[in-house]
Amino acid sequence: MTTEQKIIRAKVGLLELAKQLGNVSQACKMMGYSRDSFYRFKELYDKGGELALQEISRKKPVLKNRVAQEIEDAIVALAIEQPAFGQVRTNELQKRGMTVSPAGVRCVWLRHDLETMKKRLKALEAKSAQEGLVLTEAQVVALERAKAEKEAHGEFESEHPGYCRAQDTFYVGNLKGVGRIYQQTFIDTYTKVAFAKLYDRKIPITAADLLNDRVLPFFDAHEVKLLRVLTDRGSEYCGNPERHEYELYLAV
């Protein structure tokens, strides 16, 4: 993820967090932004989605050797109309009387953060949600194919801080006089805020201890709710709900 993408993600996260908390001031305080910045981001996002936020974060471009604005607009529009098209498929633009090389197409994509099919599909989804577009058959096929691939690889999109956290156990090594050492690791999949703690056992109570000692106090202090936890269903995370310490802790 590029620096610019991280900045955009933080701004979108600010908007989502404010929506979740129902408190703009609290969200701004947690994310380190002013209220003026929040309302400026919100106005831009409501009008043009993430693409609009990208524009205010992008440095002033070097205009030398750039394609005409009309052609650049057409390339961006085609990227959303046909997100599955690669950069060499410029024949569609040629039919409209526009001449541009595959390299020129890619340069435009890079300026608009559309250089991968995943990004073009995300831009399509945002535009569809904001403008209520009626999707073409090609767009529907591309979105369904991408969704199927995500599901096949177990991928998902975190929507805001607290939406999903991942927890796992890692074997660190053997410490003389102590024995095996394990690390309980916990990460918020949206913000990437992480916690870790070492234990000499790999059991349910240590998995619950990390939540109780480090994770929940931190997020409770910021009024962010824990909605779901993703694990590998190891024995330290799953068991009889009536006797398993981790399952019992989650229930409480």
Short mmCIF file of C-alpha atoms in Angstrom, two decimals:
data_model
loop_
_atom_site.label_atom_id
_atom_site.label_comp_id
_atom_site.label_asym_id
_atom_site.label_seq_id
_atom_site.Cartn_x
_atom_site.Cartn_y
_atom_site.Cartn_z
CA MET A 1 0.00 0.00 0.00
CA THR A 2 1.42 3.39 -1.02
CA THR A 3 1.68 6.40 1.29
CA GLU A 4 -1.12 8.12 -0.61
CA GLN A 5 -3.37 5.08 -0.24
CA LYS A 6 -2.70 4.99 3.51
CA ILE A 7 -3.67 8.67 3.77
CA ILE A 8 -6.91 8.08 1.84
CA ARG A 9 -7.71 5.03 3.96
CA ALA A 10 -7.22 7.07 7.14
CA LYS A 11 -9.63 9.74 5.89
CA VAL A 12 -12.27 7.18 4.95
CA GLY A 13 -11.69 5.55 8.33
CA LEU A 14 -12.37 8.89 10.02
CA LEU A 15 -15.72 9.17 8.25
CA GLU A 16 -16.67 5.58 9.10
CA LEU A 17 -15.60 5.95 12.73
CA ALA A 18 -17.68 9.12 13.14
CA LYS A 19 -20.67 7.25 11.72
CA GLN A 20 -20.10 4.33 14.08
CA LEU A 21 -19.64 6.47 17.18
CA GLY A 22 -22.27 9.05 16.23
CA ASN A 23 -19.83 11.67 17.51
CA VAL A 24 -17.71 13.74 15.12
CA SER A 25 -15.60 15.34 17.85
CA GLN A 26 -14.69 12.00 19.42
CA ALA A 27 -13.78 10.49 16.03
CA CYS A 28 -11.59 13.49 15.15
CA LYS A 29 -9.84 13.28 18.51
CA MET A 30 -9.11 9.57 18.07
CA MET A 31 -7.86 9.91 14.49
CA GLY A 32 -5.95 13.18 14.98
CA TYR A 33 -7.97 15.41 12.62
CA SER A 34 -9.80 18.70 13.14
CA ARG A 35 -13.56 19.04 12.76
CA ASP A 36 -13.00 21.37 9.80
CA SER A 37 -10.99 18.64 8.08
CA PHE A 38 -13.74 16.09 8.81
CA TYR A 39 -16.46 18.17 7.17
CA ARG A 40 -14.19 18.96 4.21
CA PHE A 41 -13.47 15.23 3.72
CA LYS A 42 -17.16 14.38 4.09
CA GLU A 43 -18.24 16.95 1.49
CA LEU A 44 -15.68 15.67 -0.99
CA TYR A 45 -16.51 12.01 -0.28
CA ASP A 46 -20.26 12.60 -0.66
CA LYS A 47 -19.64 14.22 -4.04
CA GLY A 48 -17.02 11.93 -5.52
CA GLY A 49 -16.12 9.09 -3.16
CA GLU A 50 -12.51 8.06 -2.58
CA LEU A 51 -11.48 9.52 -5.95
CA ALA A 52 -12.34 12.97 -4.63
CA LEU A 53 -10.24 12.39 -1.51
CA GLN A 54 -7.34 11.25 -3.68
CA GLU A 55 -7.37 14.53 -5.55
CA ILE A 56 -6.69 16.61 -2.42
CA SER A 57 -3.83 14.34 -1.37
CA ARG A 58 -2.06 14.18 -4.72
CA LYS A 59 0.89 16.44 -5.37
CA LYS A 60 0.67 18.82 -8.30
CA PRO A 61 1.39 16.70 -11.41
CA VAL A 62 4.08 17.35 -13.96
CA LEU A 63 2.18 18.34 -17.09
CA LYS A 64 4.99 17.65 -19.58
CA ASN A 65 4.07 14.85 -22.03
CA ARG A 66 0.66 14.29 -20.45
CA VAL A 67 -2.29 13.30 -22.62
CA ALA A 68 -5.01 15.83 -23.33
CA GLN A 69 -7.59 16.23 -20.55
CA GLU A 70 -10.33 14.95 -22.84
CA ILE A 71 -8.42 11.72 -23.43
CA GLU A 72 -7.55 11.35 -19.74
CA ASP A 73 -11.21 11.72 -18.80
CA ALA A 74 -12.11 9.09 -21.41
CA ILE A 75 -9.50 6.67 -20.05
CA VAL A 76 -10.81 7.06 -16.50
CA ALA A 77 -14.41 6.59 -17.68
CA LEU A 78 -13.46 3.48 -19.68
CA ALA A 79 -11.61 2.04 -16.67
CA ILE A 80 -14.88 2.14 -14.73
CA GLU A 81 -17.08 1.10 -17.67
CA GLN A 82 -14.83 -1.89 -18.45
CA PRO A 83 -12.79 -2.65 -15.29
CA ALA A 84 -11.59 -5.97 -16.73
CA PHE A 85 -9.90 -4.31 -19.73
CA GLY A 86 -6.10 -4.22 -19.62
CA GLN A 87 -3.99 -1.25 -20.67
CA VAL A 88 -3.33 -2.69 -24.15
CA ARG A 89 -7.02 -2.67 -25.03
CA THR A 90 -6.96 0.86 -26.39
CA ASN A 91 -9.01 -0.01 -29.46
CA GLU A 92 -12.16 1.20 -27.70
CA LEU A 93 -10.66 4.68 -27.44
CA GLN A 94 -9.43 4.54 -31.03
CA LYS A 95 -13.01 3.92 -32.14
CA ARG A 96 -13.81 7.27 -30.57
CA GLY A 97 -11.02 8.98 -32.49
CA MET A 98 -8.56 9.07 -29.58
CA THR A 99 -5.00 7.83 -29.90
CA VAL A 100 -3.07 6.83 -26.79
CA SER A 101 -0.41 4.20 -26.10
CA PRO A 102 -0.74 1.44 -23.49
CA ALA A 103 1.96 3.22 -21.48
CA GLY A 104 -0.10 6.42 -21.62
CA VAL A 105 -3.13 4.52 -20.35
CA ARG A 106 -1.14 3.17 -17.44
CA CYS A 107 0.17 6.62 -16.54
CA VAL A 108 -3.40 7.89 -16.33
CA TRP A 109 -4.40 4.88 -14.24
CA LEU A 110 -1.54 5.53 -11.83
CA ARG A 111 -2.57 9.17 -11.42
CA HIS A 112 -6.10 8.10 -10.55
CA ASP A 113 -5.16 5.00 -8.51
CA LEU A 114 -6.75 2.65 -11.06
CA GLU A 115 -3.72 0.60 -12.13
CA THR A 116 -5.13 -2.75 -10.95
CA MET A 117 -8.43 -4.44 -11.69
CA LYS A 118 -9.15 -4.56 -7.97
CA LYS A 119 -8.88 -0.78 -7.73
CA ARG A 120 -11.01 -0.25 -10.85
CA LEU A 121 -13.71 -2.50 -9.41
CA LYS A 122 -13.59 -0.59 -6.13
CA ALA A 123 -14.01 2.69 -8.03
CA LEU A 124 -16.95 1.16 -9.91
CA GLU A 125 -18.62 0.08 -6.66
CA ALA A 126 -18.16 3.55 -5.14
CA LYS A 127 -19.54 5.30 -8.23
CA SER A 128 -22.48 2.89 -8.39
CA ALA A 129 -23.33 3.46 -4.71
CA GLN A 130 -23.13 7.25 -5.01
CA GLU A 131 -24.90 7.72 -8.34
CA GLY A 132 -27.20 4.70 -8.44
CA LEU A 133 -25.76 3.43 -11.71
CA VAL A 134 -27.40 0.60 -13.60
CA LEU A 135 -24.53 -1.85 -14.11
CA THR A 136 -23.84 -3.33 -17.51
CA GLU A 137 -23.51 -7.07 -18.03
CA ALA A 138 -19.71 -6.74 -18.31
CA GLN A 139 -19.53 -4.82 -15.03
CA VAL A 140 -21.71 -7.36 -13.22
CA VAL A 141 -19.59 -10.26 -14.51
CA ALA A 142 -16.36 -8.53 -13.41
CA LEU A 143 -17.73 -7.81 -9.93
CA GLU A 144 -19.06 -11.34 -9.45
CA ARG A 145 -15.79 -12.88 -10.62
CA ALA A 146 -13.80 -10.71 -8.21
CA LYS A 147 -16.17 -11.60 -5.36
CA ALA A 148 -15.81 -15.31 -6.09
CA GLU A 149 -12.01 -15.02 -6.08
CA LYS A 150 -12.06 -13.15 -2.76
CA GLU A 151 -14.28 -15.81 -1.18
CA ALA A 152 -12.04 -18.57 -2.53
CA HIS A 153 -9.04 -17.00 -0.82
CA GLY A 154 -10.91 -16.09 2.37
CA GLU A 155 -10.56 -12.34 1.81
CA PHE A 156 -12.95 -9.66 3.02
CA GLU A 157 -13.12 -5.88 3.39
CA SER A 158 -12.98 -4.31 6.85
CA GLU A 159 -15.44 -1.41 6.87
CA HIS A 160 -14.27 0.54 9.94
CA PRO A 161 -12.22 0.25 13.15
CA GLY A 162 -13.55 -2.61 15.23
CA TYR A 163 -15.32 -4.28 12.29
CA CYS A 164 -13.11 -7.37 12.58
CA ARG A 165 -10.04 -8.33 14.58
CA ALA A 166 -7.76 -11.29 13.93
CA GLN A 167 -6.08 -13.32 16.67
CA ASP A 168 -3.49 -16.06 16.34
CA THR A 169 -0.87 -17.98 18.32
CA PHE A 170 2.76 -18.16 17.18
CA TYR A 171 5.50 -20.44 18.47
CA VAL A 172 8.46 -18.21 19.37
CA GLY A 173 11.03 -20.76 20.53
CA ASN A 174 12.40 -22.56 23.57
CA LEU A 175 13.75 -20.53 26.51
CA LYS A 176 16.22 -22.26 28.79
CA GLY A 177 14.77 -22.85 32.21
CA VAL A 178 11.26 -21.94 31.02
CA GLY A 179 10.46 -24.15 28.06
CA ARG A 180 8.33 -23.38 25.02
CA ILE A 181 7.34 -19.75 24.47
CA TYR A 182 4.22 -18.72 22.54
CA GLN A 183 3.06 -15.31 21.37
CA GLN A 184 -0.59 -14.32 21.39
CA THR A 185 -1.07 -11.75 18.62
CA PHE A 186 -4.15 -9.59 18.00
CA ILE A 187 -4.69 -7.05 15.21
CA ASP A 188 -7.52 -4.78 14.13
CA THR A 189 -7.89 -5.60 10.43
CA TYR A 190 -8.89 -2.02 9.50
CA THR A 191 -6.49 0.20 11.44
CA LYS A 192 -3.72 -2.46 11.76
CA VAL A 193 -3.37 -1.58 15.46
CA ALA A 194 -1.81 -4.70 17.01
CA PHE A 195 -1.10 -6.22 20.41
CA ALA A 196 1.18 -9.10 21.43
CA LYS A 197 2.05 -10.89 24.64
CA LEU A 198 4.30 -13.85 25.43
CA TYR A 199 3.20 -16.94 27.38
CA ASP A 200 4.68 -20.28 28.33
CA ARG A 201 1.51 -22.11 27.33
CA LYS A 202 -0.82 -22.35 24.35
CA ILE A 203 -4.19 -22.68 26.05
CA PRO A 204 -7.58 -20.91 26.02
CA ILE A 205 -6.94 -18.88 29.18
CA THR A 206 -3.87 -17.19 27.65
CA ALA A 207 -5.85 -16.32 24.51
CA ALA A 208 -8.52 -14.72 26.71
CA ASP A 209 -5.91 -12.98 28.87
CA LEU A 210 -4.56 -10.95 25.92
CA LEU A 211 -8.07 -9.65 25.21
CA ASN A 212 -8.74 -8.84 28.85
CA ASP A 213 -5.34 -7.33 29.66
CA ARG A 214 -4.43 -5.35 26.54
CA VAL A 215 -7.03 -5.33 23.77
CA LEU A 216 -10.43 -4.50 25.26
CA PRO A 217 -9.14 -1.86 27.69
CA PHE A 218 -7.52 0.00 24.78
CA PHE A 219 -10.57 -0.03 22.50
CA ASP A 220 -13.00 0.60 25.36
CA ALA A 221 -11.01 3.72 26.22
CA HIS A 222 -11.59 4.91 22.65
CA GLU A 223 -15.26 3.81 22.67
CA VAL A 224 -14.74 1.40 19.77
CA LYS A 225 -16.76 -1.81 20.00
CA LEU A 226 -15.37 -5.27 19.24
CA LEU A 227 -17.79 -6.72 16.68
CA ARG A 228 -16.11 -9.96 15.59
CA VAL A 229 -12.86 -11.94 15.95
CA LEU A 230 -11.26 -14.03 13.23
CA THR A 231 -9.15 -17.05 14.32
CA ASP A 232 -7.83 -20.26 12.78
CA ARG A 233 -10.21 -22.26 15.03
CA GLY A 234 -7.31 -23.70 17.01
CA SER A 235 -7.99 -25.50 20.28
CA GLU A 236 -7.12 -22.35 22.25
CA TYR A 237 -9.98 -20.49 20.50
CA CYS A 238 -12.71 -23.08 20.01
CA GLY A 239 -14.24 -25.70 22.30
CA ASN A 240 -17.21 -26.51 24.46
CA PRO A 241 -18.92 -23.13 25.07
CA GLU A 242 -19.82 -24.22 28.62
CA ARG A 243 -16.23 -25.02 29.71
CA HIS A 244 -13.85 -23.38 27.23
CA GLU A 245 -12.26 -20.28 28.87
CA TYR A 246 -11.92 -18.28 25.64
CA GLU A 247 -15.48 -19.06 24.52
CA LEU A 248 -16.75 -18.16 27.99
CA TYR A 249 -14.85 -14.87 27.97
CA LEU A 250 -16.33 -13.89 24.59
CA ALA A 251 -19.80 -14.75 25.86
CA VAL A 252 -19.31 -12.48 28.86
#
